[in-house]
Coordinates of C-alpha atoms and ligand atoms in Angstrom, one line a residue:
P14 CA 137.3 67.5 113.4
N15 CA 133.5 67.2 113.9
E16 CA 132.0 70.2 112.1
Q17 CA 128.7 70.1 114.0
M18 CA 128.0 73.6 115.3
E19 CA 124.9 73.1 117.4
P20 CA 125.2 71.8 120.9
D21 CA 124.3 68.1 121.3
P22 CA 121.4 67.9 123.7
K23 CA 122.6 64.4 124.8
K24 CA 125.8 65.9 126.2
K25 CA 126.5 68.1 129.1
T26 CA 127.6 71.7 128.5
L27 CA 131.0 72.5 130.0
V28 CA 131.9 76.2 130.1
V29 CA 135.5 77.2 130.7
L30 CA 136.3 80.7 131.7
G31 CA 139.7 82.1 130.7
T32 CA 142.5 81.2 128.3
G33 CA 145.5 81.3 130.7
W34 CA 147.6 78.6 132.1
G35 CA 144.9 76.7 134.0
S36 CA 142.2 76.7 131.3
V37 CA 144.4 76.0 128.4
S38 CA 146.1 73.1 130.1
L39 CA 142.6 71.7 130.7
L40 CA 141.6 72.3 127.1
K41 CA 144.7 70.7 125.7
K42 CA 144.1 67.4 127.4
L43 CA 140.3 67.4 127.4
D44 CA 138.5 64.9 125.2
T45 CA 136.0 67.4 123.7
E46 CA 133.8 64.7 122.2
N47 CA 132.3 64.1 125.6
Y48 CA 130.8 67.6 126.2
N49 CA 129.5 70.7 124.5
V50 CA 132.6 72.8 125.3
I51 CA 132.3 76.6 125.4
V52 CA 135.3 78.8 126.2
V53 CA 134.8 82.4 127.3
S54 CA 137.7 84.8 127.7
P55 CA 138.4 88.5 126.9
R56 CA 141.8 87.3 125.4
N57 CA 141.7 85.2 122.3
Y58 CA 145.2 83.9 122.9
F59 CA 147.3 82.0 125.5
L60 CA 150.2 84.0 126.9
F61 CA 153.4 82.4 128.0
T62 CA 153.9 84.7 131.1
P63 CA 157.4 83.5 132.1
L64 CA 159.0 85.3 129.1
L65 CA 156.8 88.4 129.5
P66 CA 159.6 90.4 131.3
S67 CA 161.7 90.0 128.2
C68 CA 159.1 91.7 126.1
T69 CA 159.5 94.9 128.1
T70 CA 162.8 95.6 126.6
G71 CA 162.2 94.2 123.1
L72 CA 164.5 91.2 123.7
I73 CA 161.5 89.1 122.8
E74 CA 158.6 90.4 120.6
H75 CA 155.3 89.8 122.4
R76 CA 153.7 87.9 119.5
S77 CA 156.4 85.3 119.9
I78 CA 154.9 84.2 123.2
M79 CA 151.2 84.5 122.3
E80 CA 149.3 81.5 120.8
P81 CA 145.8 82.1 119.3
V82 CA 143.4 79.8 121.1
R83 CA 141.5 79.2 117.9
N84 CA 144.7 77.8 116.4
F85 CA 144.8 74.9 118.8
L86 CA 141.0 74.6 119.5
R87 CA 140.4 73.8 115.8
H88 CA 142.5 70.7 116.1
K89 CA 140.3 69.2 118.9
K90 CA 138.2 66.2 118.0
A91 CA 134.9 68.0 118.5
V92 CA 134.0 71.6 117.9
V93 CA 134.8 74.0 120.8
K94 CA 132.9 77.3 120.8
F95 CA 134.9 80.3 121.7
Y96 CA 133.4 83.7 122.8
E97 CA 135.8 86.6 123.2
A98 CA 134.1 88.2 126.2
E99 CA 134.4 88.8 129.8
C100 CA 132.4 86.9 132.3
T101 CA 130.8 89.6 134.5
K102 CA 128.7 87.4 136.8
I103 CA 128.4 83.7 137.7
D104 CA 125.0 82.6 139.0
A105 CA 125.8 79.2 140.7
D106 CA 122.1 78.5 141.5
K107 CA 120.7 79.3 138.1
K108 CA 123.8 77.6 136.4
V109 CA 124.3 80.6 134.1
V110 CA 127.3 82.9 133.4
Y111 CA 126.7 86.4 132.1
I112 CA 129.2 87.6 129.5
T113 CA 130.0 90.9 127.9
D114 CA 132.0 91.8 124.8
E115 CA 134.4 94.4 126.1
S116 CA 136.5 94.8 122.9
E117 CA 136.5 97.9 120.8
I118 CA 134.1 96.6 118.1
K119 CA 130.7 95.7 119.4
G120 CA 127.7 94.4 117.6
T121 CA 124.1 95.1 118.4
V122 CA 124.3 92.3 120.9
N123 CA 127.3 92.6 123.2
T124 CA 126.0 91.1 126.4
T125 CA 124.3 87.8 126.9
E126 CA 124.1 84.7 129.1
V127 CA 125.5 81.2 128.7
P128 CA 123.9 78.3 130.7
F129 CA 126.2 75.5 131.9
D130 CA 125.9 72.1 133.4
M131 CA 129.6 72.2 134.5
L132 CA 131.8 75.3 134.9
V133 CA 135.5 75.8 135.3
V134 CA 136.7 79.1 136.6
G135 CA 140.2 79.9 135.4
V136 CA 140.1 83.7 135.3
G137 CA 143.4 84.3 137.1
A138 CA 144.0 87.4 139.3
E139 CA 144.3 91.1 139.1
N140 CA 147.2 93.2 140.2
A141 CA 147.3 94.0 143.9
T142 CA 147.6 97.7 144.8
F143 CA 146.4 97.4 148.5
G144 CA 144.5 100.6 147.8
I145 CA 147.7 102.6 147.9
P146 CA 146.8 106.0 146.4
G147 CA 148.2 106.9 143.0
V148 CA 149.3 103.4 141.9
R149 CA 146.7 102.8 139.3
E150 CA 147.1 106.3 137.9
H151 CA 150.9 106.5 137.7
G152 CA 152.3 103.0 137.9
L153 CA 152.6 100.4 135.2
F154 CA 151.9 96.7 135.9
L155 CA 153.5 93.6 134.3
K156 CA 150.8 91.0 133.7
E157 CA 149.5 91.3 130.2
V158 CA 150.9 91.9 126.7
G159 CA 149.6 95.5 126.8
D160 CA 151.5 96.1 130.1
A161 CA 154.8 95.0 128.6
Q162 CA 154.2 97.2 125.5
A163 CA 153.5 100.2 127.8
I164 CA 156.6 99.6 129.8
R165 CA 158.8 99.3 126.6
K166 CA 157.3 102.6 125.3
R167 CA 157.8 104.4 128.7
I168 CA 161.5 103.3 129.0
M169 CA 162.3 104.8 125.6
D170 CA 160.2 107.9 126.3
C171 CA 162.1 108.6 129.5
C172 CA 165.4 108.2 127.8
E173 CA 164.5 110.4 124.9
T174 CA 163.0 113.1 127.2
A175 CA 166.0 113.0 129.5
T176 CA 168.2 113.8 126.5
F177 CA 166.0 116.7 125.3
K178 CA 168.1 119.8 124.6
D179 CA 168.8 121.9 127.7
Q180 CA 166.9 119.4 130.0
D181 CA 167.2 120.3 133.7
P182 CA 169.8 118.1 135.5
D183 CA 167.5 117.1 138.3
E184 CA 164.8 116.2 135.8
V185 CA 167.4 114.1 133.9
K186 CA 168.1 112.2 137.1
R187 CA 164.4 111.7 137.8
L188 CA 163.5 110.6 134.3
L189 CA 166.3 108.0 134.3
H190 CA 165.4 106.6 137.7
M191 CA 163.6 103.3 137.0
V192 CA 161.8 102.2 140.1
V193 CA 160.4 98.7 140.5
V194 CA 158.1 98.0 143.5
G195 CA 157.8 94.4 144.7
G196 CA 160.8 92.1 145.2
G197 CA 158.9 88.9 144.1
P198 CA 160.0 87.1 141.0
T199 CA 158.2 89.5 138.7
G200 CA 160.0 92.6 140.1
V201 CA 163.3 90.8 140.2
E202 CA 163.1 89.5 136.7
F203 CA 162.0 92.8 135.3
A204 CA 164.8 94.7 137.1
G205 CA 167.3 92.2 135.7
E206 CA 166.0 92.5 132.1
L207 CA 166.0 96.3 132.3
Q208 CA 169.6 96.5 133.6
D209 CA 170.6 94.1 130.7
F210 CA 168.9 96.4 128.2
F211 CA 170.9 99.4 129.6
E212 CA 174.2 97.5 129.6
G213 CA 173.7 95.7 126.3
D214 CA 172.2 98.4 124.2
L215 CA 171.0 101.6 125.7
K216 CA 174.3 103.0 126.9
K217 CA 175.9 102.3 123.6
W218 CA 173.1 103.9 121.6
I219 CA 172.4 106.9 123.9
P220 CA 175.7 107.5 125.7
D221 CA 174.2 110.7 127.3
I222 CA 172.2 108.6 129.7
K223 CA 175.2 106.6 130.9
T224 CA 175.8 108.4 134.2
N225 CA 172.2 108.8 135.4
F226 CA 170.4 105.7 134.3
H227 CA 169.6 103.7 137.4
V228 CA 167.4 100.9 138.5
T229 CA 166.0 100.6 142.0
L230 CA 164.0 97.7 143.4
V231 CA 161.9 98.4 146.4
E232 CA 160.7 95.6 148.7
A233 CA 158.7 95.9 152.0
L234 CA 160.1 92.7 153.5
P235 CA 163.7 92.2 154.7
N236 CA 164.7 90.3 151.5
V237 CA 163.7 89.7 147.9
L238 CA 162.5 86.4 146.4
P239 CA 161.1 85.0 149.6
M240 CA 160.1 81.7 147.9
F241 CA 163.8 80.8 147.2
S242 CA 166.4 79.4 149.6
K243 CA 168.5 81.7 151.7
Q244 CA 171.6 80.9 149.6
L245 CA 169.9 82.0 146.4
I246 CA 168.4 85.2 147.9
D247 CA 172.0 86.1 148.9
Y248 CA 173.3 85.3 145.5
T249 CA 170.6 87.4 143.9
E250 CA 171.3 90.4 146.1
R251 CA 175.0 90.1 145.4
T252 CA 174.5 89.9 141.7
F253 CA 172.2 92.9 141.7
K254 CA 174.9 94.8 143.5
E255 CA 177.4 93.9 140.8
E256 CA 174.9 94.9 138.2
T257 CA 174.5 98.2 140.1
I258 CA 170.8 97.7 140.7
T259 CA 169.9 99.2 144.1
I260 CA 167.8 97.0 146.3
R261 CA 165.8 98.8 149.0
T262 CA 164.5 96.2 151.4
K263 CA 162.3 97.0 154.5
T264 CA 160.9 99.8 152.4
M265 CA 157.2 100.1 152.0
V266 CA 155.6 102.3 149.4
K267 CA 152.7 104.2 150.9
R268 CA 151.8 106.8 148.2
V269 CA 152.5 107.4 144.5
T270 CA 152.4 110.7 142.7
E271 CA 153.1 111.5 139.1
K272 CA 156.8 112.1 139.8
F273 CA 157.8 110.5 143.0
I274 CA 156.9 107.6 145.4
E275 CA 156.6 108.1 149.1
A276 CA 158.1 105.2 151.0
E277 CA 158.6 104.3 154.6
S278 CA 161.8 102.5 155.4
T279 CA 163.1 101.0 158.6
G280 CA 166.7 101.8 159.4
P281 CA 169.1 99.5 161.3
D282 CA 168.2 101.2 164.5
G283 CA 164.5 100.3 164.0
K284 CA 163.5 103.9 163.3
K285 CA 161.1 104.6 160.5
V286 CA 161.9 107.2 157.9
V287 CA 159.5 108.5 155.3
E288 CA 161.2 109.7 152.1
Q289 CA 160.2 110.8 148.6
I290 CA 161.9 109.0 145.8
P291 CA 161.6 110.6 142.3
Y292 CA 161.1 108.3 139.4
G293 CA 160.7 108.4 135.6
L294 CA 159.4 104.8 135.2
L295 CA 157.4 103.0 137.9
V296 CA 156.7 99.3 137.6
W297 CA 154.3 98.0 140.2
A298 CA 154.7 94.2 140.9
T299 CA 153.3 93.5 144.4
G300 CA 151.4 90.3 143.6
N301 CA 147.8 89.3 143.1
A302 CA 144.4 90.4 144.1
L303 CA 140.9 88.9 143.5
R304 CA 139.0 89.7 140.3
P305 CA 135.5 91.2 140.9
V306 CA 133.7 88.3 139.2
V307 CA 135.4 85.9 141.7
K308 CA 134.7 88.1 144.7
D309 CA 131.1 88.3 143.7
L310 CA 130.8 84.5 143.3
M311 CA 132.5 84.0 146.7
M312 CA 130.0 86.4 148.3
S313 CA 127.1 84.4 146.9
I314 CA 128.2 81.1 148.4
P315 CA 128.0 80.8 152.2
A316 CA 130.8 78.1 152.3
Q317 CA 133.2 80.7 150.9
K318 CA 132.7 83.3 153.5
D319 CA 136.0 82.6 155.3
S320 CA 138.1 82.5 152.2
R321 CA 140.1 85.6 151.5
R322 CA 142.6 85.0 148.7
G323 CA 140.4 83.2 146.2
L324 CA 137.9 80.4 145.7
A325 CA 138.3 77.7 148.3
V326 CA 138.4 74.3 146.5
N327 CA 138.3 70.7 147.8
E328 CA 140.9 68.1 146.8
Y329 CA 139.2 67.5 143.5
L330 CA 139.2 71.3 142.8
V331 CA 135.5 71.6 143.3
V332 CA 134.6 75.1 144.5
K333 CA 133.4 74.5 148.1
G334 CA 129.7 75.0 148.5
T335 CA 128.9 74.0 144.9
E336 CA 128.6 70.7 143.0
N337 CA 129.3 71.6 139.4
I338 CA 131.8 74.4 139.6
W339 CA 135.6 73.8 139.6
A340 CA 138.4 76.4 139.9
V341 CA 142.0 76.4 138.7
G342 CA 145.0 78.6 138.9
D343 CA 145.4 82.0 140.5
C344 CA 141.7 82.4 141.3
A345 CA 141.6 79.2 143.3
V346 CA 143.0 78.5 146.8
A347 CA 144.3 75.0 147.1
N348 CA 147.2 75.9 149.4
Y349 CA 149.8 76.2 146.6
A350 CA 151.6 79.4 145.4
P351 CA 149.8 81.2 142.5
T352 CA 152.2 80.0 139.7
A353 CA 151.9 78.7 136.2
Q354 CA 153.2 75.4 137.3
V355 CA 150.4 74.9 139.7
A356 CA 147.7 76.2 137.3
A357 CA 148.9 73.9 134.5
Q358 CA 148.9 70.8 136.7
E359 CA 145.4 71.7 138.0
G360 CA 144.1 72.1 134.5
A361 CA 145.6 68.8 133.4
F362 CA 144.1 67.1 136.5
L363 CA 140.6 68.4 135.6
A364 CA 140.9 67.2 132.0
R365 CA 141.6 63.7 133.3
L366 CA 138.8 64.0 135.8
F367 CA 136.3 65.1 133.2
N368 CA 137.4 62.5 130.7
Q369 CA 136.9 59.9 133.4
M370 CA 133.5 61.3 134.4
A371 CA 132.3 60.9 130.9
K372 CA 133.6 57.3 130.7
T373 CA 131.9 56.6 134.0
E374 CA 128.6 57.9 132.7
E375 CA 128.9 55.9 129.6
I376 CA 129.5 52.7 131.5
E377 CA 126.7 53.4 133.9
T378 CA 124.2 53.9 131.0
E379 CA 125.4 50.7 129.4
L380 CA 125.0 48.9 132.8
K381 CA 121.5 50.2 133.2
S382 CA 120.5 49.0 129.7
L383 CA 122.1 45.6 130.4
S384 CA 120.2 45.1 133.7
D385 CA 116.9 46.0 131.9
Q386 CA 117.7 43.4 129.3
Q387 CA 118.6 40.9 132.0
E388 CA 115.2 41.3 133.6
K389 CA 113.5 40.6 130.4
A390 CA 115.8 37.8 129.3
A391 CA 114.8 34.2 129.7
N392 CA 116.4 32.2 132.4
G393 CA 119.4 30.1 131.6
G394 CA 121.9 30.8 128.8
P395 CA 121.0 34.4 127.7
R396 CA 120.5 35.6 131.2
D397 CA 123.9 34.2 132.3
A398 CA 125.6 35.8 129.3
I399 CA 124.2 39.2 130.2
F400 CA 125.2 38.6 133.8
S401 CA 128.8 38.0 133.0
E402 CA 128.8 41.1 130.7
I403 CA 127.5 43.1 133.7
K404 CA 130.2 41.8 135.9
E405 CA 132.9 42.8 133.4
L406 CA 131.5 46.3 133.1
Q407 CA 131.3 46.7 136.9
K408 CA 134.9 45.8 137.1
R409 CA 135.7 48.4 134.4
L410 CA 133.6 51.0 136.3
R411 CA 135.5 50.4 139.5
R412 CA 138.8 50.8 137.6
V413 CA 137.7 54.0 135.9
K414 CA 136.3 55.5 139.2
Q415 CA 139.7 54.9 140.9
M416 CA 141.0 58.5 140.5
G417 CA 142.8 60.0 143.4
P418 CA 142.5 63.7 144.4
F419 CA 144.7 66.4 143.0
E420 CA 148.3 66.2 144.1
Y421 CA 150.8 69.0 143.1
S422 CA 154.2 67.9 142.2
H423 CA 156.7 70.8 142.6
Q424 CA 159.3 70.8 139.8
G425 CA 161.2 73.7 141.3
S426 CA 161.5 77.5 141.1
L427 CA 163.4 79.3 138.5
A428 CA 164.0 83.0 138.0
Y429 CA 166.2 85.1 135.7
I430 CA 168.2 87.8 137.6
G431 CA 170.0 89.6 134.8
S432 CA 173.6 89.6 133.3
E433 CA 172.9 86.1 131.9
K434 CA 172.5 84.6 135.4
A435 CA 169.5 82.7 136.8
V436 CA 168.6 81.1 140.1
A437 CA 167.0 77.7 140.5
D438 CA 165.7 75.7 143.4
V439 CA 165.0 72.4 141.6
S440 CA 163.7 69.1 143.0
W441 CA 165.9 66.2 141.9
L442 CA 166.1 62.5 142.6
T443 CA 168.6 63.1 145.4
G444 CA 166.6 66.0 146.9
N445 CA 166.7 69.7 146.3
I446 CA 169.3 71.4 144.3
A447 CA 169.9 75.2 144.7
S448 CA 172.0 76.7 142.0
G449 CA 172.7 80.2 140.6
G450 CA 174.8 81.5 137.8
T451 CA 175.5 81.3 134.1
L452 CA 175.0 77.5 133.8
T453 CA 171.6 77.9 135.6
Y454 CA 170.8 80.6 133.0
F455 CA 171.3 78.2 130.2
F456 CA 169.1 75.7 132.1
W457 CA 166.5 78.5 132.6
R458 CA 166.5 79.3 128.9
S459 CA 166.2 75.7 127.7
A460 CA 163.6 74.8 130.3
Y461 CA 161.4 77.8 129.3
L462 CA 162.0 77.2 125.7
S463 CA 160.9 73.6 126.0
M464 CA 157.7 74.8 127.8
V465 CA 156.8 77.5 125.2
F466 CA 153.4 76.6 123.8
S467 CA 154.0 75.5 120.2
T468 CA 156.8 74.8 117.7
R469 CA 155.8 78.1 116.1
N470 CA 156.4 80.0 119.4
K471 CA 159.7 78.1 119.9
V472 CA 161.0 79.2 116.5
L473 CA 159.9 82.8 117.1
V474 CA 161.5 83.0 120.5
I475 CA 164.8 81.6 119.3
T476 CA 164.8 84.0 116.3
D477 CA 164.2 86.9 118.7
W478 CA 167.1 85.9 120.9
I479 CA 169.4 85.6 117.8
K480 CA 168.2 88.9 116.4
A481 CA 168.9 90.7 119.7
K482 CA 172.3 89.2 119.9
M483 CA 173.2 90.2 116.4
F484 CA 171.6 93.6 116.0
G485 CA 170.8 94.7 119.6
R486 CA 167.2 95.3 120.9
D487 CA 165.0 97.7 118.9
T488 CA 164.9 101.0 120.7
S489 CA 162.3 102.8 118.4
R490 CA 159.4 104.0 120.4
E491 CA 156.1 102.8 118.8
Ligands
FAD185 P1 146.1 83.5 133.7 O1 147.2 82.8 133.1 O2 146.3 84.9 134.3 O3 144.8 83.5 132.9 C1 143.6 84.0 133.2 C2 142.7 84.1 132.0 O4 141.4 84.5 132.3 C3 143.2 85.0 130.9 O5 143.0 84.4 129.7 C4 142.3 86.2 131.1 O6 142.1 87.0 129.9 C5 141.0 85.5 131.5 N1 140.0 86.3 132.2 C6 140.2 87.4 133.0 N2 139.0 87.9 133.5 C7 138.1 87.1 132.9 C8 136.7 87.1 133.0 N3 136.0 88.0 133.8 N4 136.0 86.2 132.3 C9 136.6 85.3 131.5 N5 137.9 85.2 131.4 C10 138.7 86.1 132.1 N6 154.7 81.2 137.1 C11 155.5 80.2 137.1 O7 155.2 79.1 137.5 N7 156.8 80.4 136.5 C12 157.2 81.6 136.0 O8 158.3 81.7 135.5 C13 156.2 82.7 136.0 N8 156.6 83.9 135.5 C14 155.7 84.9 135.5 C15 156.0 86.1 135.0 C16 155.2 87.2 135.0 C17 155.5 88.5 134.4 C18 153.9 87.0 135.6 C19 152.9 88.1 135.6 C20 153.5 85.8 136.1 C21 154.4 84.7 136.1 N9 154.1 83.5 136.6 C22 155.0 82.4 136.6 C23 152.8 83.3 137.3 C24 151.8 82.7 136.3 O9 151.7 83.5 135.1 C25 150.4 82.6 136.9 O10 150.4 81.9 138.1 C26 149.5 81.9 135.9 O11 149.3 82.7 134.8 C27 148.1 81.6 136.5 O12 147.3 80.9 135.6 P2 145.8 81.2 135.5 O13 145.2 80.3 134.4 O14 145.2 81.1 136.8 O15 145.6 82.7 135.1
NAD186 P1 154.8 88.3 144.9 O1 153.5 88.3 145.6 O2 155.6 87.1 144.7 O3 155.7 89.5 145.4 C1 155.3 90.8 145.7 C2 156.2 91.5 146.7 O4 155.8 92.8 146.8 C3 156.2 90.9 148.1 O5 157.5 90.4 148.4 C4 155.7 92.0 148.9 O6 156.4 92.0 150.2 C5 156.1 93.2 148.1 N1 155.2 94.4 148.4 C6 153.9 94.4 148.6 N2 153.4 95.6 148.9 C7 154.5 96.4 148.9 C8 154.7 97.8 149.0 N3 153.7 98.7 149.3 N4 155.9 98.3 149.0 C9 157.0 97.5 148.7 N5 156.9 96.2 148.5 C10 155.7 95.7 148.6 O7 154.4 88.9 143.4 P2 154.9 88.6 141.9 O8 156.4 88.7 141.9 O9 154.1 89.5 141.0 O10 154.5 87.1 141.7 C11 153.2 86.7 141.7 C12 153.1 85.2 141.6 O11 153.6 84.8 140.3 C13 153.9 84.5 142.6 O12 153.3 83.3 143.0 C14 155.2 84.1 141.9 O13 155.8 82.9 142.4 C15 154.7 83.9 140.4 N6 155.8 84.2 139.5 C16 156.8 83.3 139.4 C17 157.9 83.6 138.6 C18 159.0 82.6 138.4 O14 158.8 81.5 138.9 N7 160.1 82.9 137.8 C19 158.0 84.9 137.9 C20 156.9 85.8 138.1 C21 155.9 85.5 139.0

């Protein structure tokens, strides 16, 4: 790799915010020699989110699905600068981002600015709470590594406290009631993993909790997994019943306290009932909300004033109302679901676009110098030679410039639902295939394993699966 550390004044500075699915997919495919590339993210690793629910029970250790960004950035052709920091503000007019070191250790300088010629915003989203009181104080989310660790700790704490000598029976019931709010794929996958943990390990290791341990999934809409086909929704609901997970649909949580949630449900007669549901563990998985830095940027651009769910982008992923800012993944609104699959394809598209833009500029500079030479050249042979060279370059330029807009290709939806079963809506040559069951589970496992970031991660994930099969999951509370 090029060891040059100072930015090259001849090249444009490309700043990439975030090290998630969108940004990392861009960085993987980007030809870094064409730009001064700077990456800013509070997380110095990429996280393979599809396997995060497995980390909450210790089936997979979190480090197995983390890949340090410096590990792959160092293999790029030209040096890429990485700053572990949060972008707090984007000034689109001044072409500057403001960054702050939010980590525990801070130097005398912990906030500064980074100018850019081109900017990619890939900061993802926050957890939605819809302003429901008590959620942030008492609920646990499932988005980052720290969240999975906190859940793992809380599960064990609830089990150990429930078996404390002379514990009150009602309190035992409460502590062992594991409530998951949100019947999207995050909530469903977590509920499935938790029930697996109980069936596979917990009830053998702590038989005292056997009768009271219970998982409930609460969903405001009439069914869970709305993005899957009806047949798979039914299959999931049936499987949960067999696994003895209770699904409470048409139940909207309105308030959360330290020991119970308050939910409003609609009965078959259409009547609304408000009830208090005691819980020991509360996992809140109700989807995405905008990050403040994104909200702030949207407010500063008039063309974004009607956008609600994220940065409105055009078909080349340019943030509407700007010329040199692009957005990918969960913070961008391009009419696709906020998934890793979309973010990764968007990132790869931008890499191609930027590689092509650099090539275009290179050819245009060459063309300019040739036409200068042509003007000065004597008539006849030399002039004709330059002319044919120009023609050739113009042809190449047209070819390079021929890049169509971003088109998402949906490979399908996959979700794990517990007891070694998964559901899949997959696009195939012959159309869509909907399948659920154990075979789908093996498909789910191999598909995700093949997508895990690196060979190192693949080996670690397989080792974790084997370890858990042989020795059970680790129930020690860290
Ligand atoms: P992220 O991957 O969230 O990355 C955002 C990055 O920005 C992070 O590195 C973050 O640290 C950084 N960042 C945050 N704030 C700032 C800031 N102010 N400045 C700079 N950087 C910042 N999708 C699927 O398609 N299939 C699945 O199976 C699947 N499973 C999932 C399971 C779970 C538990 C979860 C939570 C999500 C799952 N998803 C899945 C959704 C998928 O993870 C997201 O859609 C995807 O992560 C979006 O990618 P992104 O790059 O936009 O954001
Ligand atoms: P989601 O937005 O898909 O689902 C959230 C659910 O919470 C909704 O069904 C909503 O009706 C419900 N809800 C909202 N407020 C509620 C309340 N007060 N009370 C009860 N229920 C309430 O969220 P998610 O599951 O976190 O997923 C986020 C994104 O990540 C989605 O695009 C999803 O497709 C993607 N993802 C995909 C996978 C996968 O493909 N296996 C796994 C996880 C996440």
